[in-house]
N, C-alpha and C. Protein backbone atom coordinates (compact mmCIF):
# COMPACT_ATOMS: atom_id res chain seq x y z
N MET A 1 73.52 1.02 19.30
CA MET A 1 72.27 0.83 20.02
C MET A 1 71.84 -0.64 20.01
N LEU A 2 72.40 -1.41 19.09
CA LEU A 2 72.00 -2.80 18.94
C LEU A 2 72.30 -3.62 20.19
N MET A 3 73.51 -3.49 20.74
CA MET A 3 73.89 -4.28 21.90
C MET A 3 73.04 -3.91 23.12
N LEU A 4 72.78 -2.64 23.31
CA LEU A 4 71.96 -2.19 24.43
C LEU A 4 70.54 -2.76 24.32
N LYS A 5 69.97 -2.72 23.14
CA LYS A 5 68.63 -3.28 22.94
C LYS A 5 68.62 -4.78 23.22
N PHE A 6 69.67 -5.49 22.79
CA PHE A 6 69.77 -6.92 23.08
C PHE A 6 69.78 -7.15 24.58
N PHE A 7 70.58 -6.39 25.30
CA PHE A 7 70.69 -6.53 26.75
C PHE A 7 69.32 -6.39 27.42
N TYR A 8 68.61 -5.34 27.08
CA TYR A 8 67.28 -5.12 27.67
C TYR A 8 66.29 -6.19 27.25
N ASN A 9 66.32 -6.58 25.98
CA ASN A 9 65.39 -7.60 25.50
C ASN A 9 65.67 -8.97 26.10
N VAL A 10 66.92 -9.28 26.37
CA VAL A 10 67.25 -10.54 27.04
C VAL A 10 66.64 -10.55 28.44
N ILE A 11 66.82 -9.46 29.19
CA ILE A 11 66.26 -9.38 30.54
C ILE A 11 64.74 -9.50 30.51
N LEU A 12 64.10 -8.84 29.56
CA LEU A 12 62.64 -8.81 29.48
C LEU A 12 62.04 -10.02 28.76
N ALA A 13 62.88 -10.95 28.32
CA ALA A 13 62.44 -12.16 27.62
C ALA A 13 61.70 -11.84 26.33
N ASN A 14 62.13 -10.81 25.64
CA ASN A 14 61.52 -10.39 24.38
C ASN A 14 62.30 -11.00 23.21
N LYS A 15 61.91 -12.21 22.81
CA LYS A 15 62.63 -12.92 21.73
C LYS A 15 62.58 -12.16 20.41
N SER A 16 61.49 -11.47 20.14
CA SER A 16 61.39 -10.75 18.87
C SER A 16 62.38 -9.59 18.80
N GLY A 17 62.89 -9.15 19.93
CA GLY A 17 63.88 -8.08 19.96
C GLY A 17 65.31 -8.56 19.83
N ILE A 18 65.48 -9.87 19.63
CA ILE A 18 66.82 -10.46 19.54
C ILE A 18 67.09 -10.94 18.12
N VAL A 19 66.45 -10.39 17.14
CA VAL A 19 66.66 -10.79 15.75
C VAL A 19 68.13 -10.62 15.39
N GLY A 20 68.71 -11.67 14.86
CA GLY A 20 70.12 -11.63 14.49
C GLY A 20 71.04 -12.07 15.62
N GLY A 21 70.48 -12.31 16.78
CA GLY A 21 71.28 -12.79 17.90
C GLY A 21 71.03 -14.27 18.12
N SER A 22 71.35 -14.75 19.29
CA SER A 22 71.20 -16.17 19.61
C SER A 22 69.75 -16.56 19.85
N GLY A 23 68.91 -15.60 20.15
CA GLY A 23 67.52 -15.89 20.48
C GLY A 23 67.32 -16.26 21.94
N LYS A 24 68.39 -16.36 22.70
CA LYS A 24 68.29 -16.73 24.11
C LYS A 24 67.88 -15.51 24.93
N VAL A 25 66.90 -15.72 25.81
CA VAL A 25 66.41 -14.67 26.69
C VAL A 25 66.19 -15.25 28.09
N LEU A 26 65.96 -14.39 29.07
CA LEU A 26 65.64 -14.85 30.43
C LEU A 26 64.18 -15.28 30.46
N ASN A 27 63.92 -16.46 29.97
CA ASN A 27 62.57 -16.99 29.90
C ASN A 27 62.24 -17.65 31.23
N SER A 28 62.10 -16.84 32.25
CA SER A 28 61.92 -17.32 33.61
C SER A 28 60.45 -17.33 33.99
N GLY A 29 60.17 -18.01 35.09
CA GLY A 29 58.81 -18.08 35.60
C GLY A 29 58.71 -17.47 36.99
N PRO A 30 57.52 -17.44 37.54
CA PRO A 30 57.28 -16.75 38.82
C PRO A 30 58.01 -17.35 40.02
N ASN A 31 58.51 -18.56 39.90
CA ASN A 31 59.23 -19.20 41.01
C ASN A 31 60.73 -19.20 40.82
N ASP A 32 61.21 -18.58 39.77
CA ASP A 32 62.64 -18.61 39.44
C ASP A 32 63.43 -17.53 40.16
N HIS A 33 64.70 -17.85 40.38
CA HIS A 33 65.66 -16.89 40.91
C HIS A 33 66.60 -16.53 39.77
N ILE A 34 66.81 -15.24 39.55
CA ILE A 34 67.64 -14.76 38.46
C ILE A 34 68.89 -14.12 39.04
N PHE A 35 70.03 -14.42 38.43
CA PHE A 35 71.30 -13.81 38.81
C PHE A 35 71.88 -13.11 37.58
N ILE A 36 72.16 -11.81 37.69
CA ILE A 36 72.78 -11.05 36.61
C ILE A 36 74.09 -10.49 37.14
N TYR A 37 75.17 -10.78 36.42
CA TYR A 37 76.49 -10.22 36.74
C TYR A 37 76.92 -9.38 35.56
N TYR A 38 77.26 -8.13 35.82
CA TYR A 38 77.66 -7.22 34.74
C TYR A 38 78.92 -6.48 35.18
N THR A 39 79.90 -6.43 34.30
CA THR A 39 81.12 -5.70 34.59
C THR A 39 81.58 -4.94 33.35
N ASP A 40 81.98 -3.71 33.54
CA ASP A 40 82.54 -2.87 32.49
C ASP A 40 83.00 -1.58 33.15
N HIS A 41 83.27 -0.57 32.36
CA HIS A 41 83.64 0.73 32.90
C HIS A 41 82.37 1.49 33.27
N GLY A 42 82.50 2.42 34.23
CA GLY A 42 81.34 3.18 34.63
C GLY A 42 81.68 4.60 35.01
N GLY A 43 80.65 5.37 35.20
CA GLY A 43 80.74 6.74 35.65
C GLY A 43 79.44 7.06 36.36
N PRO A 44 79.27 8.28 36.85
CA PRO A 44 78.04 8.61 37.57
C PRO A 44 76.79 8.38 36.70
N GLY A 45 75.98 7.40 37.10
CA GLY A 45 74.72 7.13 36.42
C GLY A 45 74.83 6.37 35.11
N ILE A 46 76.02 5.85 34.78
CA ILE A 46 76.18 5.07 33.55
C ILE A 46 77.16 3.92 33.75
N VAL A 47 76.97 2.87 32.98
CA VAL A 47 77.99 1.84 32.79
C VAL A 47 78.09 1.62 31.29
N SER A 48 79.29 1.30 30.86
CA SER A 48 79.54 1.10 29.44
C SER A 48 79.21 -0.31 29.01
N MET A 49 79.05 -0.46 27.71
CA MET A 49 78.92 -1.77 27.08
C MET A 49 80.17 -1.98 26.23
N PRO A 50 80.47 -3.22 25.87
CA PRO A 50 81.68 -3.48 25.09
C PRO A 50 81.79 -2.70 23.78
N ASN A 51 80.67 -2.34 23.18
CA ASN A 51 80.71 -1.61 21.91
C ASN A 51 80.73 -0.10 22.10
N GLY A 52 80.80 0.36 23.35
CA GLY A 52 80.87 1.79 23.61
C GLY A 52 79.55 2.44 23.96
N GLU A 53 78.44 1.72 23.79
CA GLU A 53 77.15 2.27 24.20
C GLU A 53 77.13 2.39 25.72
N ASN A 54 76.26 3.24 26.23
CA ASN A 54 76.11 3.41 27.67
C ASN A 54 74.76 2.92 28.15
N VAL A 55 74.78 2.23 29.27
CA VAL A 55 73.56 1.86 29.98
C VAL A 55 73.34 2.97 31.00
N PHE A 56 72.21 3.64 30.92
CA PHE A 56 71.91 4.72 31.85
C PHE A 56 71.10 4.18 33.02
N ALA A 57 71.37 4.71 34.20
CA ALA A 57 70.76 4.22 35.43
C ALA A 57 69.24 4.18 35.36
N ASN A 58 68.62 5.27 34.95
CA ASN A 58 67.15 5.31 34.90
C ASN A 58 66.59 4.27 33.94
N ASP A 59 67.25 4.08 32.80
CA ASP A 59 66.78 3.09 31.82
C ASP A 59 66.88 1.68 32.38
N LEU A 60 68.00 1.37 33.04
CA LEU A 60 68.17 0.04 33.61
C LEU A 60 67.13 -0.22 34.70
N VAL A 61 66.92 0.74 35.56
CA VAL A 61 65.92 0.57 36.62
C VAL A 61 64.53 0.40 36.01
N ASP A 62 64.22 1.13 34.94
CA ASP A 62 62.92 0.96 34.27
C ASP A 62 62.76 -0.46 33.73
N VAL A 63 63.83 -1.01 33.15
CA VAL A 63 63.78 -2.39 32.65
C VAL A 63 63.54 -3.36 33.80
N LEU A 64 64.21 -3.16 34.92
CA LEU A 64 64.02 -4.04 36.07
C LEU A 64 62.60 -3.92 36.64
N LYS A 65 62.03 -2.73 36.61
CA LYS A 65 60.63 -2.56 37.04
C LYS A 65 59.69 -3.33 36.11
N LYS A 66 59.96 -3.27 34.81
CA LYS A 66 59.13 -4.01 33.84
C LYS A 66 59.26 -5.51 34.05
N LYS A 67 60.48 -5.96 34.33
CA LYS A 67 60.68 -7.39 34.59
C LYS A 67 59.88 -7.80 35.81
N HIS A 68 59.89 -6.99 36.85
CA HIS A 68 59.10 -7.30 38.05
C HIS A 68 57.61 -7.32 37.73
N ALA A 69 57.14 -6.33 36.98
CA ALA A 69 55.72 -6.24 36.63
C ALA A 69 55.26 -7.45 35.81
N SER A 70 56.18 -8.08 35.09
CA SER A 70 55.81 -9.25 34.28
C SER A 70 55.58 -10.49 35.13
N GLY A 71 55.98 -10.45 36.40
CA GLY A 71 55.76 -11.58 37.30
C GLY A 71 56.59 -12.80 36.94
N THR A 72 57.75 -12.59 36.35
CA THR A 72 58.54 -13.72 35.84
C THR A 72 59.79 -14.02 36.66
N TYR A 73 59.75 -13.72 37.94
CA TYR A 73 60.81 -14.16 38.84
C TYR A 73 60.31 -14.07 40.27
N ASP A 74 60.95 -14.86 41.14
CA ASP A 74 60.68 -14.78 42.57
C ASP A 74 61.66 -13.81 43.22
N ARG A 75 62.94 -13.96 42.85
CA ARG A 75 63.99 -13.06 43.34
C ARG A 75 64.98 -12.81 42.22
N LEU A 76 65.54 -11.62 42.23
CA LEU A 76 66.55 -11.26 41.24
C LEU A 76 67.74 -10.66 41.98
N VAL A 77 68.93 -11.17 41.67
CA VAL A 77 70.17 -10.67 42.25
C VAL A 77 70.98 -10.05 41.12
N PHE A 78 71.44 -8.83 41.32
CA PHE A 78 72.19 -8.10 40.29
C PHE A 78 73.51 -7.66 40.89
N TYR A 79 74.61 -8.22 40.41
CA TYR A 79 75.96 -7.79 40.81
C TYR A 79 76.51 -6.92 39.71
N LEU A 80 76.96 -5.72 40.07
CA LEU A 80 77.50 -4.78 39.09
C LEU A 80 78.88 -4.33 39.51
N GLU A 81 79.87 -4.54 38.63
CA GLU A 81 81.24 -4.13 38.90
C GLU A 81 81.63 -3.06 37.89
N ALA A 82 81.77 -1.84 38.38
CA ALA A 82 82.21 -0.70 37.56
C ALA A 82 82.48 0.46 38.50
N CYS A 83 83.30 1.40 38.05
CA CYS A 83 83.47 2.63 38.83
C CYS A 83 82.12 3.31 38.99
N GLU A 84 81.90 3.90 40.14
CA GLU A 84 80.66 4.59 40.47
C GLU A 84 79.41 3.71 40.28
N SER A 85 79.57 2.39 40.36
CA SER A 85 78.45 1.48 40.09
C SER A 85 77.29 1.67 41.07
N GLY A 86 77.57 2.14 42.27
CA GLY A 86 76.49 2.40 43.21
C GLY A 86 75.51 3.44 42.71
N SER A 87 75.96 4.32 41.83
CA SER A 87 75.08 5.37 41.30
C SER A 87 74.02 4.82 40.35
N MET A 88 74.15 3.59 39.93
CA MET A 88 73.16 3.00 39.03
C MET A 88 71.87 2.64 39.75
N PHE A 89 71.92 2.52 41.06
CA PHE A 89 70.74 2.09 41.81
C PHE A 89 70.41 2.99 43.00
N ASP A 90 71.38 3.71 43.53
CA ASP A 90 71.22 4.50 44.74
C ASP A 90 70.10 5.52 44.58
N GLY A 91 69.04 5.36 45.36
CA GLY A 91 67.91 6.27 45.32
C GLY A 91 67.00 6.09 44.12
N LEU A 92 67.29 5.11 43.27
CA LEU A 92 66.50 4.90 42.05
C LEU A 92 65.67 3.62 42.09
N LEU A 93 66.20 2.58 42.70
CA LEU A 93 65.52 1.29 42.71
C LEU A 93 64.54 1.23 43.88
N PRO A 94 63.25 1.17 43.58
CA PRO A 94 62.28 1.15 44.68
C PRO A 94 62.30 -0.18 45.43
N GLU A 95 61.87 -0.14 46.66
CA GLU A 95 61.74 -1.36 47.44
C GLU A 95 60.53 -2.14 46.94
N GLY A 96 60.47 -3.40 47.30
CA GLY A 96 59.32 -4.22 46.96
C GLY A 96 59.41 -4.93 45.62
N LEU A 97 60.56 -4.84 44.95
CA LEU A 97 60.71 -5.51 43.66
C LEU A 97 61.37 -6.88 43.80
N ASP A 98 61.71 -7.28 45.02
CA ASP A 98 62.43 -8.54 45.27
C ASP A 98 63.73 -8.59 44.46
N ILE A 99 64.44 -7.45 44.45
CA ILE A 99 65.72 -7.35 43.76
C ILE A 99 66.78 -6.99 44.80
N TYR A 100 67.84 -7.82 44.84
CA TYR A 100 69.00 -7.55 45.69
C TYR A 100 70.12 -7.10 44.78
N VAL A 101 70.68 -5.94 45.07
CA VAL A 101 71.76 -5.39 44.25
C VAL A 101 73.03 -5.29 45.09
N MET A 102 74.15 -5.70 44.49
CA MET A 102 75.46 -5.48 45.10
C MET A 102 76.33 -4.83 44.05
N THR A 103 76.93 -3.71 44.43
CA THR A 103 77.81 -2.99 43.51
C THR A 103 79.23 -3.01 44.04
N ALA A 104 80.18 -2.84 43.15
CA ALA A 104 81.59 -2.87 43.52
C ALA A 104 82.08 -1.56 44.11
N SER A 105 81.28 -0.52 43.99
CA SER A 105 81.71 0.78 44.52
C SER A 105 80.50 1.59 44.96
N LYS A 106 80.78 2.58 45.76
CA LYS A 106 79.76 3.54 46.16
C LYS A 106 79.42 4.41 44.95
N PRO A 107 78.36 5.22 45.04
CA PRO A 107 77.99 6.06 43.90
C PRO A 107 79.08 7.03 43.44
N ASP A 108 80.00 7.36 44.34
CA ASP A 108 81.00 8.38 44.01
C ASP A 108 82.44 7.90 44.18
N GLU A 109 82.68 6.60 43.99
CA GLU A 109 84.05 6.12 44.14
C GLU A 109 84.43 5.19 42.99
N ASP A 110 85.73 5.13 42.75
CA ASP A 110 86.26 4.23 41.73
C ASP A 110 86.23 2.80 42.25
N SER A 111 86.27 1.88 41.33
CA SER A 111 86.33 0.46 41.64
C SER A 111 87.57 -0.11 40.97
N TRP A 112 88.21 -1.04 41.65
CA TRP A 112 89.42 -1.66 41.10
C TRP A 112 89.17 -3.15 40.94
N ALA A 113 89.56 -3.68 39.80
CA ALA A 113 89.35 -5.11 39.54
C ALA A 113 90.19 -5.98 40.47
N THR A 114 91.35 -5.47 40.90
CA THR A 114 92.19 -6.23 41.82
C THR A 114 92.74 -5.32 42.90
N TYR A 115 93.03 -5.91 44.04
CA TYR A 115 93.69 -5.21 45.13
C TYR A 115 94.76 -6.15 45.66
N CYS A 116 96.00 -5.72 45.60
CA CYS A 116 97.10 -6.58 46.02
C CYS A 116 97.91 -5.96 47.15
N GLY A 117 97.27 -5.38 48.12
CA GLY A 117 97.95 -4.85 49.28
C GLY A 117 98.96 -3.78 48.94
N GLU A 118 100.08 -3.81 49.65
CA GLU A 118 101.13 -2.81 49.46
C GLU A 118 102.17 -3.24 48.43
N GLY A 119 101.96 -4.36 47.79
CA GLY A 119 102.86 -4.78 46.74
C GLY A 119 103.96 -5.73 47.16
N THR A 120 103.96 -6.16 48.41
CA THR A 120 104.97 -7.13 48.82
C THR A 120 104.52 -8.52 48.37
N PRO A 121 105.46 -9.40 48.12
CA PRO A 121 105.08 -10.73 47.62
C PRO A 121 104.16 -11.50 48.56
N GLU A 122 104.19 -11.18 49.86
CA GLU A 122 103.36 -11.92 50.81
C GLU A 122 101.91 -11.44 50.84
N ASP A 123 101.63 -10.26 50.28
CA ASP A 123 100.27 -9.73 50.31
C ASP A 123 99.35 -10.57 49.43
N PRO A 124 98.16 -10.90 49.95
CA PRO A 124 97.21 -11.62 49.10
C PRO A 124 96.60 -10.66 48.07
N CYS A 125 96.20 -11.21 46.95
CA CYS A 125 95.50 -10.41 45.94
C CYS A 125 94.02 -10.77 46.00
N LEU A 126 93.20 -9.77 46.09
CA LEU A 126 91.76 -9.94 46.06
C LEU A 126 91.26 -9.45 44.70
N VAL A 127 90.25 -10.10 44.19
CA VAL A 127 89.72 -9.72 42.88
C VAL A 127 88.27 -9.32 43.04
N GLU A 128 87.88 -8.22 42.36
CA GLU A 128 86.51 -7.72 42.36
C GLU A 128 85.95 -7.55 43.77
N CYS A 129 86.66 -6.77 44.57
CA CYS A 129 86.25 -6.54 45.96
C CYS A 129 85.08 -5.56 46.03
N PRO A 130 84.14 -5.81 46.93
CA PRO A 130 83.11 -4.80 47.18
C PRO A 130 83.70 -3.63 47.96
N PRO A 131 82.99 -2.52 48.03
CA PRO A 131 83.53 -1.37 48.77
C PRO A 131 83.64 -1.67 50.26
N HIS A 132 84.57 -0.97 50.93
CA HIS A 132 84.74 -1.19 52.37
C HIS A 132 83.88 -0.23 53.16
């Protein structure tokens, strides 16, 4: 639970919640633009953390709502790369929060870190492609 709490406290700029960590948080102001990039394994309504904890869609959206309510950003961009990553926001993130989300997959599809065509040497390799 420690890593998950750190993640949320960093987003919410709660330094007291980062005891034992670096102390660095998103200490942003009302005119700032925030970019968050997150990649790991995922499933319907969850993405994993490196220590095996899960970030649940409703909890993440609640944290983003709190960040918006704090008035500490102008715009927030969140890129999420994981299988079923679209399920983390689809139908959950309300409009009007000035948050732009891009996910690597639809709510019900797998995501691949690389795509190298049909495997011939001439095919280009794309990395972290968004869904088609």
